[in-house]
mmCIF file of C-alpha atoms and ligand atoms in Angstrom:
data_model
loop_
_atom_site.group_PDB
_atom_site.id
_atom_site.type_symbol
_atom_site.label_atom_id
_atom_site.label_comp_id
_atom_site.label_asym_id
_atom_site.label_seq_id
_atom_site.Cartn_x
_atom_site.Cartn_y
_atom_site.Cartn_z
ATOM 1 C CA MET G 11 -45.438 -10.260 -5.707
ATOM 2 C CA PRO G 12 -43.692 -6.888 -5.339
ATOM 3 C CA ALA G 13 -41.650 -5.400 -8.232
ATOM 4 C CA VAL G 14 -38.443 -5.371 -6.350
ATOM 5 C CA VAL G 15 -37.619 -8.383 -4.164
ATOM 6 C CA THR G 16 -34.221 -8.575 -2.287
ATOM 7 C CA LEU G 17 -33.144 -12.015 -1.084
ATOM 8 C CA GLN G 18 -30.240 -11.760 1.241
ATOM 9 C CA PRO G 19 -28.936 -14.720 2.908
ATOM 10 C CA PRO G 20 -26.052 -14.593 5.520
ATOM 11 C CA GLY G 21 -22.512 -14.733 4.460
ATOM 12 C CA ARG G 22 -20.392 -12.782 1.864
ATOM 13 C CA PRO G 23 -22.953 -12.342 -0.800
ATOM 14 C CA VAL G 24 -22.114 -12.597 -4.575
ATOM 15 C CA ARG G 25 -24.461 -9.834 -6.046
ATOM 16 C CA VAL G 26 -26.815 -10.929 -8.756
ATOM 17 C CA LEU G 27 -29.144 -8.546 -10.385
ATOM 18 C CA VAL G 28 -32.121 -10.240 -12.366
ATOM 19 C CA LEU G 29 -33.867 -7.936 -14.632
ATOM 20 C CA LEU G 30 -37.180 -9.520 -15.600
ATOM 21 C CA ALA G 31 -39.194 -8.093 -18.539
ATOM 22 C CA HIS G 32 -42.534 -9.758 -19.439
ATOM 23 C CA PRO G 33 -45.122 -7.526 -21.050
ATOM 24 C CA ASP G 34 -48.076 -9.872 -19.945
ATOM 25 C CA ARG G 35 -46.944 -11.283 -16.720
ATOM 26 C CA GLY G 36 -50.505 -12.374 -15.825
ATOM 27 C CA HIS G 37 -50.478 -14.790 -18.689
ATOM 28 C CA SER G 38 -46.881 -15.933 -18.366
ATOM 29 C CA ARG G 39 -46.309 -19.508 -17.435
ATOM 30 C CA VAL G 40 -42.569 -19.999 -17.938
ATOM 31 C CA ASN G 41 -41.156 -16.740 -16.747
ATOM 32 C CA ALA G 42 -43.478 -16.427 -13.985
ATOM 33 C CA HIS G 43 -42.402 -19.890 -12.716
ATOM 34 C CA LEU G 44 -38.868 -19.043 -13.096
ATOM 35 C CA GLN G 45 -39.439 -15.958 -11.022
ATOM 36 C CA HIS G 46 -41.256 -17.855 -8.326
ATOM 37 C CA HIS G 47 -38.612 -20.611 -8.177
ATOM 38 C CA LEU G 48 -35.742 -18.111 -7.593
ATOM 39 C CA SER G 49 -37.742 -16.392 -4.943
ATOM 40 C CA ARG G 50 -38.311 -19.715 -3.182
ATOM 41 C CA ARG G 51 -34.705 -21.094 -3.821
ATOM 42 C CA PHE G 52 -32.817 -18.157 -2.514
ATOM 43 C CA ALA G 53 -34.945 -17.403 0.496
ATOM 44 C CA GLU G 54 -33.133 -20.317 2.029
ATOM 45 C CA PRO G 55 -30.379 -19.023 4.376
ATOM 46 C CA THR G 56 -27.663 -21.314 3.269
ATOM 47 C CA ALA G 57 -26.851 -19.622 0.003
ATOM 48 C CA ALA G 58 -23.912 -17.148 0.008
ATOM 49 C CA LEU G 59 -25.466 -14.755 -2.658
ATOM 50 C CA GLU G 60 -27.763 -11.817 -2.746
ATOM 51 C CA VAL G 61 -30.291 -11.950 -5.600
ATOM 52 C CA VAL G 62 -32.116 -8.933 -6.466
ATOM 53 C CA LEU G 63 -35.197 -9.296 -8.850
ATOM 54 C CA ARG G 64 -36.418 -6.220 -10.637
ATOM 55 C CA ASP G 65 -39.617 -6.829 -12.570
ATOM 56 C CA LEU G 66 -39.368 -3.864 -14.967
ATOM 57 C CA TYR G 67 -43.056 -4.037 -16.211
ATOM 58 C CA SER G 68 -44.341 -3.817 -12.719
ATOM 59 C CA LEU G 69 -41.803 -1.223 -11.694
ATOM 60 C CA TYR G 70 -42.535 0.888 -14.810
ATOM 61 C CA PRO G 71 -46.153 0.325 -16.184
ATOM 62 C CA ASP G 72 -45.894 3.795 -17.579
ATOM 63 C CA PHE G 73 -42.523 3.095 -19.075
ATOM 64 C CA ALA G 74 -41.044 5.987 -17.090
ATOM 65 C CA ILE G 75 -37.821 4.343 -16.133
ATOM 66 C CA ASP G 76 -35.906 5.722 -13.015
ATOM 67 C CA VAL G 77 -32.567 5.744 -14.770
ATOM 68 C CA GLU G 78 -30.632 6.521 -11.599
ATOM 69 C CA ALA G 79 -32.206 3.642 -9.597
ATOM 70 C CA GLU G 80 -31.504 1.215 -12.511
ATOM 71 C CA GLN G 81 -27.838 2.391 -12.736
ATOM 72 C CA GLN G 82 -27.296 2.085 -9.009
ATOM 73 C CA ALA G 83 -28.728 -1.550 -9.213
ATOM 74 C CA LEU G 84 -26.439 -2.160 -12.084
ATOM 75 C CA ALA G 85 -23.281 -0.780 -10.370
ATOM 76 C CA ARG G 86 -23.914 -2.946 -7.323
ATOM 77 C CA ALA G 87 -24.185 -6.182 -9.118
ATOM 78 C CA ASP G 88 -21.440 -8.755 -10.026
ATOM 79 C CA LEU G 89 -23.657 -10.808 -12.370
ATOM 80 C CA ILE G 90 -26.464 -9.121 -14.315
ATOM 81 C CA VAL G 91 -29.196 -11.446 -15.770
ATOM 82 C CA TRP G 92 -31.597 -10.353 -18.502
ATOM 83 C CA GLN G 93 -34.661 -12.712 -18.258
ATOM 84 C CA HIS G 94 -37.478 -12.291 -20.735
ATOM 85 C CA PRO G 95 -39.513 -14.155 -23.335
ATOM 86 C CA LEU G 96 -38.240 -13.718 -26.978
ATOM 87 C CA GLN G 97 -40.484 -11.458 -28.768
ATOM 88 C CA TRP G 98 -40.073 -10.888 -32.574
ATOM 89 C CA TYR G 99 -36.586 -12.313 -32.356
ATOM 90 C CA SER G 100 -35.619 -9.741 -29.728
ATOM 91 C CA MET G 101 -36.580 -8.274 -26.380
ATOM 92 C CA PRO G 102 -39.767 -6.796 -25.155
ATOM 93 C CA ALA G 103 -40.308 -3.171 -25.810
ATOM 94 C CA LEU G 104 -39.632 -1.929 -22.073
ATOM 95 C CA MET G 105 -36.472 -3.949 -22.001
ATOM 96 C CA LYS G 106 -35.291 -2.178 -25.087
ATOM 97 C CA LEU G 107 -36.244 1.257 -23.738
ATOM 98 C CA TRP G 108 -34.410 0.437 -20.529
ATOM 99 C CA LEU G 109 -31.143 -0.258 -22.710
ATOM 100 C CA ASP G 110 -31.802 3.083 -24.495
ATOM 101 C CA GLU G 111 -32.114 5.079 -21.354
ATOM 102 C CA VAL G 112 -29.966 3.300 -18.782
ATOM 103 C CA LEU G 113 -26.983 2.286 -20.748
ATOM 104 C CA THR G 114 -25.783 5.788 -21.436
ATOM 105 C CA HIS G 115 -22.755 6.979 -23.164
ATOM 106 C CA GLY G 116 -20.022 8.012 -20.823
ATOM 107 C CA TRP G 117 -21.504 5.718 -18.207
ATOM 108 C CA ALA G 118 -22.006 2.354 -19.702
ATOM 109 C CA TYR G 119 -19.835 2.722 -22.815
ATOM 110 C CA GLY G 120 -17.828 5.250 -24.802
ATOM 111 C CA HIS G 121 -15.188 7.580 -23.408
ATOM 112 C CA GLY G 122 -15.252 7.394 -19.652
ATOM 113 C CA GLY G 123 -18.065 4.854 -19.640
ATOM 114 C CA HIS G 124 -16.752 1.940 -17.669
ATOM 115 C CA ALA G 125 -19.475 1.393 -14.975
ATOM 116 C CA LEU G 126 -20.304 -2.052 -16.203
ATOM 117 C CA ALA G 127 -16.666 -3.114 -17.375
ATOM 118 C CA GLY G 128 -15.632 -6.507 -15.863
ATOM 119 C CA LYS G 129 -19.149 -7.619 -14.881
ATOM 120 C CA ASP G 130 -20.951 -10.681 -16.366
ATOM 121 C CA LEU G 131 -24.127 -10.642 -18.543
ATOM 122 C CA TRP G 132 -26.205 -13.712 -18.695
ATOM 123 C CA LEU G 133 -29.413 -14.041 -20.871
ATOM 124 C CA VAL G 134 -32.155 -16.338 -19.749
ATOM 125 C CA LEU G 135 -34.638 -16.366 -22.396
ATOM 126 C CA SER G 136 -37.804 -18.491 -23.650
ATOM 127 C CA THR G 137 -39.091 -18.890 -27.018
ATOM 128 C CA GLY G 138 -42.310 -20.298 -28.418
ATOM 129 C CA GLY G 139 -40.427 -21.789 -31.230
ATOM 130 C CA SER G 140 -38.962 -25.123 -30.706
ATOM 131 C CA GLU G 141 -35.199 -26.082 -31.102
ATOM 132 C CA ALA G 142 -36.135 -27.621 -34.439
ATOM 133 C CA ALA G 143 -37.740 -24.337 -35.645
ATOM 134 C CA TYR G 144 -34.301 -22.644 -34.900
ATOM 135 C CA GLN G 145 -32.371 -24.386 -37.680
ATOM 136 C CA PRO G 146 -31.652 -23.663 -41.223
ATOM 137 C CA GLN G 147 -34.416 -25.973 -42.428
ATOM 138 C CA GLY G 148 -36.887 -24.795 -39.860
ATOM 139 C CA TYR G 149 -39.262 -21.811 -40.208
ATOM 140 C CA ASN G 150 -37.034 -19.512 -38.351
ATOM 141 C CA ARG G 151 -34.312 -20.275 -40.982
ATOM 142 C CA HIS G 152 -31.301 -19.711 -38.726
ATOM 143 C CA PHE G 153 -29.752 -21.239 -35.768
ATOM 144 C CA PHE G 154 -30.765 -19.452 -32.495
ATOM 145 C CA ASP G 155 -27.278 -18.050 -32.088
ATOM 146 C CA ALA G 156 -27.842 -15.913 -35.091
ATOM 147 C CA PHE G 157 -30.386 -13.841 -33.166
ATOM 148 C CA LEU G 158 -27.950 -13.233 -30.331
ATOM 149 C CA SER G 159 -25.431 -10.919 -32.005
ATOM 150 C CA PRO G 160 -27.078 -7.698 -30.930
ATOM 151 C CA TYR G 161 -27.078 -8.812 -27.389
ATOM 152 C CA GLU G 162 -23.604 -9.935 -27.411
ATOM 153 C CA GLN G 163 -22.217 -6.732 -29.072
ATOM 154 C CA THR G 164 -24.181 -4.640 -26.638
ATOM 155 C CA ALA G 165 -22.417 -6.501 -23.913
ATOM 156 C CA ALA G 166 -19.074 -6.014 -25.577
ATOM 157 C CA LEU G 167 -19.546 -2.368 -26.112
ATOM 158 C CA CYS G 168 -20.178 -2.086 -22.288
ATOM 159 C CA GLY G 169 -17.183 -4.378 -21.379
ATOM 160 C CA LEU G 170 -19.615 -6.981 -20.125
ATOM 161 C CA ARG G 171 -18.595 -10.575 -20.375
ATOM 162 C CA PHE G 172 -21.178 -12.452 -22.288
ATOM 163 C CA LEU G 173 -22.083 -15.715 -20.766
ATOM 164 C CA PRO G 174 -23.559 -18.614 -22.631
ATOM 165 C CA PRO G 175 -27.352 -18.019 -22.612
ATOM 166 C CA LEU G 176 -29.869 -20.205 -20.934
ATOM 167 C CA VAL G 177 -32.638 -20.673 -23.488
ATOM 168 C CA LEU G 178 -35.916 -22.495 -23.075
ATOM 169 C CA HIS G 179 -37.248 -23.299 -26.455
ATOM 170 C CA GLY G 180 -40.770 -24.648 -27.034
ATOM 171 C CA ALA G 181 -42.187 -22.672 -24.046
ATOM 172 C CA HIS G 182 -45.848 -23.599 -24.783
ATOM 173 C CA ALA G 183 -45.064 -27.363 -25.043
ATOM 174 C CA ILE G 184 -42.957 -27.854 -21.994
ATOM 175 C CA ASP G 185 -44.521 -30.068 -19.289
ATOM 176 C CA THR G 186 -44.502 -29.116 -15.608
ATOM 177 C CA THR G 187 -41.794 -31.441 -14.725
ATOM 178 C CA ALA G 188 -39.460 -30.194 -17.535
ATOM 179 C CA LEU G 189 -40.243 -26.604 -16.442
ATOM 180 C CA GLU G 190 -39.433 -27.329 -12.904
ATOM 181 C CA ALA G 191 -36.105 -29.064 -13.866
ATOM 182 C CA HIS G 192 -35.273 -25.962 -15.939
ATOM 183 C CA ALA G 193 -36.072 -23.603 -13.213
ATOM 184 C CA GLU G 194 -33.821 -25.567 -10.982
ATOM 185 C CA VAL G 195 -31.028 -25.519 -13.461
ATOM 186 C CA TYR G 196 -31.337 -21.774 -13.575
ATOM 187 C CA ALA G 197 -31.160 -21.534 -9.826
ATOM 188 C CA GLN G 198 -28.303 -23.704 -9.619
ATOM 189 C CA ARG G 199 -26.335 -21.812 -12.149
ATOM 190 C CA LEU G 200 -26.953 -18.508 -10.269
ATOM 191 C CA ALA G 201 -25.896 -20.223 -7.052
ATOM 192 C CA SER G 202 -22.731 -21.528 -8.521
ATOM 193 C CA TRP G 203 -21.724 -18.505 -10.352
ATOM 194 C CA PRO G 204 -18.905 -17.736 -11.283
ATOM 195 C CA ASP G 205 -17.809 -21.375 -10.830
ATOM 196 C CA TRP G 206 -19.007 -22.413 -14.159
ATOM 197 C CA PRO G 207 -16.706 -24.594 -16.156
ATOM 198 C CA GLU G 208 -17.255 -22.947 -19.381
ATOM 199 C CA ILE G 209 -16.284 -19.585 -17.915
ATOM 200 C CA ALA G 210 -12.609 -20.613 -17.934
ATOM 201 C CA ASP G 211 -12.599 -21.043 -21.605
ATOM 202 C CA LEU G 212 -14.240 -17.602 -22.428
ATOM 203 C CA PRO G 213 -12.145 -14.903 -24.047
ATOM 204 C CA ASP G 214 -11.585 -11.606 -22.127
ATOM 205 C CA CYS G 215 -13.866 -9.020 -23.255
ATOM 206 C CA PRO G 216 -11.968 -6.723 -25.492
ATOM 207 C CA ALA G 217 -11.797 -2.907 -24.874
ATOM 208 C CA CYS G 218 -14.474 -1.454 -27.061
ATOM 209 C CA ASP G 219 -14.489 2.206 -27.509
ATOM 210 C CA THR G 220 -16.982 4.251 -29.545
ATOM 211 C CA PRO G 221 -15.573 7.116 -31.816
ATOM 212 C CA ALA G 222 -17.104 10.445 -30.878
ATOM 213 C CA GLN G 223 -18.312 11.005 -34.483
ATOM 214 C CA ASP G 224 -20.460 7.847 -34.286
ATOM 215 C CA ARG G 225 -23.166 9.551 -32.063
ATOM 216 C CA PRO G 226 -24.933 12.884 -31.760
ATOM 217 C CA SER G 227 -22.945 15.310 -29.801
ATOM 218 C CA ALA G 228 -25.932 17.073 -28.051
ATOM 219 C CA ARG G 229 -27.593 14.062 -26.626
ATOM 220 C CA GLY G 230 -24.822 11.591 -26.874
ATOM 221 C CA SER G 231 -26.620 8.612 -25.474
ATOM 222 C CA GLN G 232 -26.845 6.393 -28.544
ATOM 223 C CA PRO G 233 -23.945 3.986 -29.605
HETATM 224 C C1 FMN V 10 -45.552 -10.345 -29.362
HETATM 225 C C2 FMN V 10 -44.881 -11.806 -29.233
HETATM 226 C C3 FMN V 10 -43.901 -12.013 -30.032
HETATM 227 C C4 FMN V 10 -43.178 -13.371 -30.053
HETATM 228 N N1 FMN V 10 -42.087 -13.598 -30.799
HETATM 229 C C5 FMN V 10 -41.534 -14.801 -30.756
HETATM 230 C C6 FMN V 10 -40.383 -14.950 -31.456
HETATM 231 O O1 FMN V 10 -39.890 -14.139 -32.256
HETATM 232 N N2 FMN V 10 -39.674 -16.203 -31.438
HETATM 233 C C7 FMN V 10 -40.287 -17.314 -30.739
HETATM 234 O O2 FMN V 10 -39.714 -18.305 -30.651
HETATM 235 N N3 FMN V 10 -41.391 -17.058 -29.887
HETATM 236 C C8 FMN V 10 -41.975 -15.842 -29.922
HETATM 237 N N4 FMN V 10 -42.997 -15.516 -29.018
HETATM 238 C C9 FMN V 10 -43.454 -16.538 -28.080
HETATM 239 C C10 FMN V 10 -42.979 -16.156 -26.652
HETATM 240 O O3 FMN V 10 -41.615 -16.309 -26.670
HETATM 241 C C11 FMN V 10 -43.412 -17.242 -25.845
HETATM 242 O O4 FMN V 10 -44.822 -17.126 -25.711
HETATM 243 C C12 FMN V 10 -42.815 -17.027 -24.297
HETATM 244 O O5 FMN V 10 -41.434 -17.329 -24.395
HETATM 245 C C13 FMN V 10 -43.435 -17.952 -23.281
HETATM 246 O O6 FMN V 10 -43.139 -17.547 -22.054
HETATM 247 P P1 FMN V 10 -44.028 -17.187 -20.881
HETATM 248 O O7 FMN V 10 -44.931 -18.377 -20.574
HETATM 249 O O8 FMN V 10 -43.314 -16.608 -19.603
HETATM 250 O O9 FMN V 10 -45.052 -16.071 -21.475
HETATM 251 C C14 FMN V 10 -43.689 -14.357 -29.053
HETATM 252 C C15 FMN V 10 -44.767 -14.064 -28.268
HETATM 253 C C16 FMN V 10 -45.388 -12.725 -28.456
HETATM 254 C C17 FMN V 10 -46.574 -12.558 -27.434
#
């Protein structure tokens, strides 16, 4: 599959950008299936949306991210999706580097940095741990939400509305039928955005500015 796939059915498209980050795509079952499902689902000409899939590990096997291309893709999108397997309670390394390099001060956040303000961010994650493992009594010792704070605050800093994530727990135990059902939920959610019932209940994203002294003046790209 090519690294960038644009699926553009007729009609006024809602623009969705899916950033997929899987460091071992050849051995992926869940995220690979989701990727294929989106490709098939939105190839049909009835959906009134444009879905751009950017497979970061295919685009940047050398980790040399094209910041301008990434920012252009972001600027064009209405809904931004970060899809990845959870690794060490966080995102894969290239996804983190993508944040470091693409979400620059003065563009994505901070003084004058409003390029993403008003867009939506949606996490689509898979975990090896089961839902029971993400409980105070489980081996991960916390509810899953506790691991989402850095994502949520990253969104807030950039003026992105943080949508309730879609999480598949127990990725290695899921059977094919349940995986296919999950993939269809994912596709239906994309197809129906922004008409999600829970969006009406979400608070507006508060304005979030970063004081100048909180970052190095010379480079100025860190929060
Ligand atoms: C290096 C590494 C770190 C991982 N860390 C976690 C973790 O912190 N929590 C968790 O539940 N699963 C963890 N996993 C399991 C992955 O989340 C799981 O293998 C993945 O979601 C399965 O999706 P896939 O079939 O697309 O690879 C980790 C896997 C790897 C390889």
